[in-house]
Short mmCIF file of C-alpha atoms in Angstrom, two decimals:
data_model
loop_
_atom_site.label_atom_id
_atom_site.label_comp_id
_atom_site.label_asym_id
_atom_site.label_seq_id
_atom_site.Cartn_x
_atom_site.Cartn_y
_atom_site.Cartn_z
CA MET A 1 6.51 7.63 -13.27
CA LYS A 2 6.45 6.77 -9.55
CA ASN A 3 3.47 6.35 -7.24
CA ILE A 4 4.59 9.02 -4.81
CA TYR A 5 1.38 10.98 -4.25
CA ARG A 6 3.29 14.09 -5.18
CA ASN A 7 0.26 16.37 -5.14
CA SER A 8 -2.36 14.58 -3.05
CA ALA A 9 -0.47 13.19 -0.03
CA TRP A 10 -2.19 15.69 2.25
CA LEU A 11 -5.56 14.27 1.21
CA TYR A 12 -4.71 10.57 1.50
CA ASP A 13 -6.02 10.10 5.04
CA MET A 14 -9.51 11.22 4.09
CA ASP A 15 -9.96 7.91 2.28
CA ASN A 16 -11.76 5.69 4.81
CA ARG A 17 -12.84 2.84 2.57
CA ASP A 18 -12.90 -0.59 4.21
CA ASN A 19 -9.57 -1.68 2.67
CA LEU A 20 -7.92 1.10 4.63
CA THR A 21 -9.54 0.36 7.97
CA VAL A 22 -10.32 -3.33 8.45
CA ASP A 23 -6.79 -4.59 7.79
CA ILE A 24 -5.40 -2.96 10.95
CA PRO A 25 -6.45 -5.77 13.38
CA PHE A 26 -5.03 -8.29 10.90
CA TYR A 27 -1.54 -6.76 11.02
CA ILE A 28 -1.71 -6.23 14.78
CA GLU A 29 -2.52 -9.92 15.26
CA TYR A 30 0.50 -11.05 13.27
CA ALA A 31 2.79 -8.48 14.90
CA ASN A 32 1.77 -9.74 18.33
CA GLN A 33 2.44 -13.32 17.24
CA GLN A 34 5.87 -12.47 15.87
CA LYS A 35 6.91 -10.49 18.96
CA GLY A 36 9.57 -8.46 17.21
CA GLU A 37 10.24 -5.42 15.09
CA VAL A 38 8.26 -4.76 11.92
CA LEU A 39 9.38 -3.32 8.60
CA GLU A 40 6.62 -1.71 6.56
CA LEU A 41 7.21 -1.13 2.84
CA GLY A 42 5.18 1.77 1.48
CA CYS A 43 4.34 3.10 4.95
CA GLY A 44 2.84 6.28 3.50
CA THR A 45 1.27 8.58 6.07
CA GLY A 46 1.44 6.01 8.87
CA ARG A 47 -1.95 4.36 8.64
CA VAL A 48 -0.66 0.91 9.67
CA ALA A 49 2.60 1.84 11.39
CA LEU A 50 0.97 4.17 13.88
CA SER A 51 -1.60 1.54 14.82
CA LEU A 52 1.15 -1.01 15.41
CA ALA A 53 3.17 1.47 17.46
CA LYS A 54 0.14 2.13 19.67
CA GLU A 55 0.22 -1.60 20.47
CA GLY A 56 3.83 -1.31 21.60
CA VAL A 57 5.38 -2.61 18.36
CA SER A 58 8.56 -1.02 17.00
CA VAL A 59 8.17 -0.19 13.32
CA THR A 60 10.55 0.94 10.60
CA GLY A 61 8.68 2.54 7.71
CA VAL A 62 10.11 2.85 4.21
CA ASP A 63 8.52 5.01 1.53
CA LEU A 64 9.62 6.64 -1.71
CA SER A 65 7.23 9.57 -1.31
CA GLU A 66 8.75 12.42 0.66
CA GLN A 67 5.32 14.05 0.57
CA MET A 68 3.67 11.10 2.31
CA LEU A 69 6.47 10.86 4.87
CA GLU A 70 6.12 14.55 5.64
CA VAL A 71 2.47 13.97 6.58
CA PHE A 72 3.60 11.02 8.72
CA ARG A 73 6.19 13.16 10.51
CA GLY A 74 3.53 15.74 11.21
CA LYS A 75 1.45 13.10 12.97
CA LEU A 76 4.40 12.04 15.11
CA LYS A 77 4.80 15.61 16.30
CA THR A 78 1.33 15.41 17.81
CA GLN A 79 1.92 11.90 19.20
CA PRO A 80 5.45 12.15 20.66
CA GLU A 81 4.84 9.09 22.83
CA LEU A 82 5.06 6.97 19.66
CA ALA A 83 8.18 8.57 18.21
CA ASP A 84 10.58 6.19 19.95
CA ARG A 85 8.85 3.21 18.36
CA ILE A 86 8.90 4.49 14.78
CA THR A 87 11.79 5.00 12.37
CA LEU A 88 11.06 6.57 8.99
CA ILE A 89 13.31 6.08 5.99
CA HIS A 90 12.99 7.80 2.61
CA GLU A 91 13.94 4.90 0.36
CA ASN A 92 12.87 2.83 -2.63
CA MET A 93 11.40 -0.55 -1.67
CA ALA A 94 13.03 -1.96 -4.80
CA ASP A 95 16.52 -1.33 -3.45
CA PHE A 96 17.19 -0.96 0.26
CA ASN A 97 19.72 -2.25 2.77
CA LEU A 98 18.95 -1.44 6.37
CA GLN A 99 21.66 -3.80 7.68
CA ARG A 100 19.30 -5.45 10.13
CA LYS A 101 16.60 -8.09 10.21
CA PHE A 102 12.95 -7.98 11.21
CA ALA A 103 10.39 -10.35 12.69
CA MET A 104 7.84 -9.22 10.11
CA VAL A 105 7.95 -7.37 6.80
CA ILE A 106 4.66 -6.10 5.39
CA ALA A 107 3.52 -4.41 2.17
CA PRO A 108 -0.09 -3.47 3.00
CA PHE A 109 -2.89 -2.37 0.71
CA ARG A 110 -1.28 -2.98 -2.68
CA ALA A 111 1.88 -1.00 -1.94
CA PHE A 112 3.91 -3.67 -3.73
CA GLN A 113 1.94 -3.07 -6.94
CA ALA A 114 3.68 0.29 -7.30
CA LEU A 115 6.63 -1.71 -8.64
CA THR A 116 6.00 -2.37 -12.32
CA ASP A 117 9.47 -3.23 -13.63
CA ASP A 118 10.41 -6.91 -13.43
CA ASN A 119 13.91 -6.17 -12.18
CA ASP A 120 12.55 -3.90 -9.45
CA ILE A 121 10.10 -6.59 -8.38
CA GLU A 122 12.81 -9.23 -8.22
CA ASN A 123 15.15 -6.90 -6.34
CA ALA A 124 12.46 -5.87 -3.86
CA LEU A 125 11.67 -9.47 -2.93
CA ALA A 126 15.38 -10.23 -2.59
CA CYS A 127 15.61 -7.29 -0.18
CA VAL A 128 12.62 -8.58 1.76
CA ARG A 129 14.13 -12.03 2.17
CA LYS A 130 17.46 -10.53 3.20
CA HIS A 131 15.77 -8.52 5.95
CA LEU A 132 13.75 -11.40 7.46
CA ASP A 133 15.08 -12.94 10.64
CA THR A 134 15.17 -16.72 11.08
CA ASN A 135 11.49 -17.07 11.91
CA GLY A 136 10.37 -13.88 10.16
CA ILE A 137 7.30 -13.58 7.96
CA PHE A 138 6.43 -11.45 4.95
CA ILE A 139 2.84 -10.37 4.28
CA ILE A 140 1.96 -9.07 0.84
CA ASN A 141 -1.46 -7.79 -0.28
CA VAL A 142 -2.52 -7.12 -3.88
CA PHE A 143 -5.96 -6.84 -5.43
CA ASN A 144 -7.42 -9.87 -7.15
CA PRO A 145 -7.97 -8.84 -10.80
CA ARG A 146 -10.96 -9.79 -12.89
CA PRO A 147 -10.46 -13.10 -14.79
CA VAL A 148 -9.76 -11.26 -18.05
CA MET A 149 -7.93 -7.95 -17.93
CA ASP A 150 -8.17 -6.06 -21.21
CA GLU A 151 -9.29 -2.69 -22.56
CA SER A 152 -12.65 -3.19 -20.89
CA TRP A 153 -10.89 -2.37 -17.60
CA CYS A 154 -10.54 1.27 -18.65
CA PHE A 155 -13.26 3.54 -17.33
CA CYS A 156 -14.27 7.17 -17.47
CA GLU A 157 -13.92 9.52 -14.55
CA ALA A 158 -16.32 8.75 -11.69
CA VAL A 159 -16.68 9.71 -8.04
CA GLN A 160 -14.93 7.22 -5.75
CA TRP A 161 -15.77 8.93 -2.45
CA GLU A 162 -16.67 12.29 -0.95
CA GLN A 163 -16.72 13.61 2.59
CA SER A 164 -16.26 16.61 4.84
CA ASP A 165 -13.11 17.32 6.83
CA GLU A 166 -14.21 18.22 10.34
CA LEU A 167 -10.89 19.86 11.17
CA THR A 168 -10.71 22.24 8.23
CA GLY A 169 -14.32 22.49 7.08
CA ASN A 170 -13.23 21.47 3.60
CA TYR A 171 -15.46 19.26 1.47
CA VAL A 172 -13.45 16.81 -0.62
CA MET A 173 -14.64 14.76 -3.56
CA LYS A 174 -12.32 12.17 -5.08
CA TRP A 175 -12.74 11.21 -8.72
CA HIS A 176 -10.91 8.28 -10.29
CA SER A 177 -10.51 6.96 -13.79
CA GLY A 178 -8.76 4.12 -15.56
CA ASP A 179 -6.87 5.82 -18.35
CA LYS A 180 -5.21 2.83 -20.01
CA ILE A 181 -3.98 -0.72 -19.56
CA ASP A 182 -0.83 -2.45 -20.78
CA VAL A 183 -1.99 -6.04 -21.08
CA ASP A 184 1.39 -7.42 -22.15
CA ASN A 185 3.16 -6.10 -19.04
CA GLN A 186 0.10 -6.28 -16.77
CA VAL A 187 0.15 -2.61 -15.82
CA ILE A 188 -2.84 -0.36 -15.27
CA TYR A 189 -2.83 3.44 -15.22
CA PRO A 190 -5.34 4.90 -12.78
CA ARG A 191 -5.70 8.64 -12.26
CA TYR A 192 -7.05 10.46 -9.21
CA LYS A 193 -8.55 13.93 -9.14
CA PHE A 194 -9.58 15.66 -5.94
CA GLU A 195 -12.04 18.51 -5.85
CA ILE A 196 -11.59 20.51 -2.64
CA THR A 197 -14.30 22.99 -1.72
CA TYR A 198 -13.12 25.37 1.00
CA PRO A 199 -15.46 26.91 3.60
CA ASP A 200 -15.49 30.19 1.64
CA GLY A 201 -16.74 28.36 -1.45
CA LYS A 202 -13.44 28.44 -3.32
CA LYS A 203 -12.60 25.26 -5.23
CA GLU A 204 -9.23 23.65 -5.93
CA TYR A 205 -8.40 20.62 -8.05
CA VAL A 206 -5.49 18.25 -7.34
CA THR A 207 -4.50 15.42 -9.66
CA ASP A 208 -2.09 12.49 -9.43
CA GLU A 209 -1.40 9.79 -12.00
CA PHE A 210 -0.25 6.28 -11.16
CA LYS A 211 0.81 2.96 -12.64
CA MET A 212 0.24 -0.38 -10.96
CA LYS A 213 1.23 -3.95 -11.71
CA TYR A 214 -1.57 -6.48 -11.38
CA TYR A 215 -1.06 -10.15 -10.54
CA TYR A 216 -3.00 -13.34 -10.89
CA ASN A 217 -2.81 -15.67 -7.91
CA GLU A 218 -0.59 -18.36 -9.36
CA GLN A 219 1.62 -15.79 -11.03
CA LEU A 220 2.32 -13.98 -7.78
CA ARG A 221 2.90 -17.32 -6.10
CA ARG A 222 5.62 -18.16 -8.63
CA VAL A 223 7.25 -14.75 -8.14
CA ILE A 224 7.32 -15.24 -4.36
CA GLU A 225 8.72 -18.77 -4.62
CA LYS A 226 11.36 -17.72 -7.11
CA ALA A 227 12.56 -15.19 -4.54
CA GLY A 228 13.28 -17.98 -2.06
CA MET A 229 10.12 -17.71 0.03
CA GLU A 230 7.14 -19.98 0.51
CA ILE A 231 3.51 -19.15 1.20
CA PHE A 232 2.08 -20.85 4.28
CA GLU A 233 -1.17 -18.91 4.59
CA GLU A 234 -3.42 -17.37 1.95
CA PHE A 235 -6.56 -15.26 2.31
CA SER A 236 -8.87 -13.11 0.23
CA TRP A 237 -9.82 -10.69 3.01
CA TYR A 238 -8.54 -9.52 6.38
CA ASP A 239 -11.02 -11.70 8.25
CA LYS A 240 -9.02 -14.64 6.81
CA SER A 241 -11.62 -15.55 4.23
CA PRO A 242 -10.42 -18.35 1.90
CA PRO A 243 -8.77 -17.54 -1.45
CA GLY A 244 -10.78 -16.48 -4.46
CA GLY A 245 -12.32 -13.25 -3.25
CA ARG A 246 -11.58 -9.57 -3.50
CA GLU A 247 -7.92 -9.54 -2.43
CA ILE A 248 -4.85 -11.74 -2.60
CA ILE A 249 -3.10 -11.85 0.77
CA PHE A 250 -0.06 -14.13 1.15
CA VAL A 251 1.72 -14.80 4.43
CA CYS A 252 5.21 -16.02 3.55
CA LYS A 253 8.45 -17.18 5.13
CA ALA A 254 11.93 -17.87 3.84
CA LYS A 255 12.56 -21.37 2.53
#
């Protein structure tokens, strides 16, 4: 099972939670510091890449979901001035060779957690290191799990967010649930269900199931270091809050 938003890609951009908005200045800051091209792993519908391109940054976006990339391409059609700065590639972040190097590689908002197989994780980080230029940096963001992850993580279906779409008049409610957890392999299985109410009152339901690897801080640190990179900055939020909070954000470079 792959996290490709097969059914719900067209609804992804309605999610405006803080994780998906406040990280933009963070990535723009580092892109401006690096002064070079950026590779985004799990670029999705262009949330980060488009913001970087608007700042004059050239971005190559890689994503396994053709559905998400199709939404991204649709946005570029309405913003042709950005098209020359963005290259989209339908590819697996666990195995790619773009035959070029980048000033910055990023995996925003837990995109890296879509890799749950140890070999895929190792291969992905090897690919990242291979694609970093001499002074390049890699930024990875995963959620900081609760101290003990067990069956108590599982939860029944609940509303995560709801809002109206001004363009279509649709009213969308997103439900999420935690169906199961594999403690031995540190994999959780969330499920999303969208209830779309159209202006004529008709309802439609769209569901996608996912699997995500979770990491503890020191564990992820060891994985990064084993891949030949070192962490030189660490935060728990995009305002550069110190470690120990809601997120794990590592800024890395090749050893």
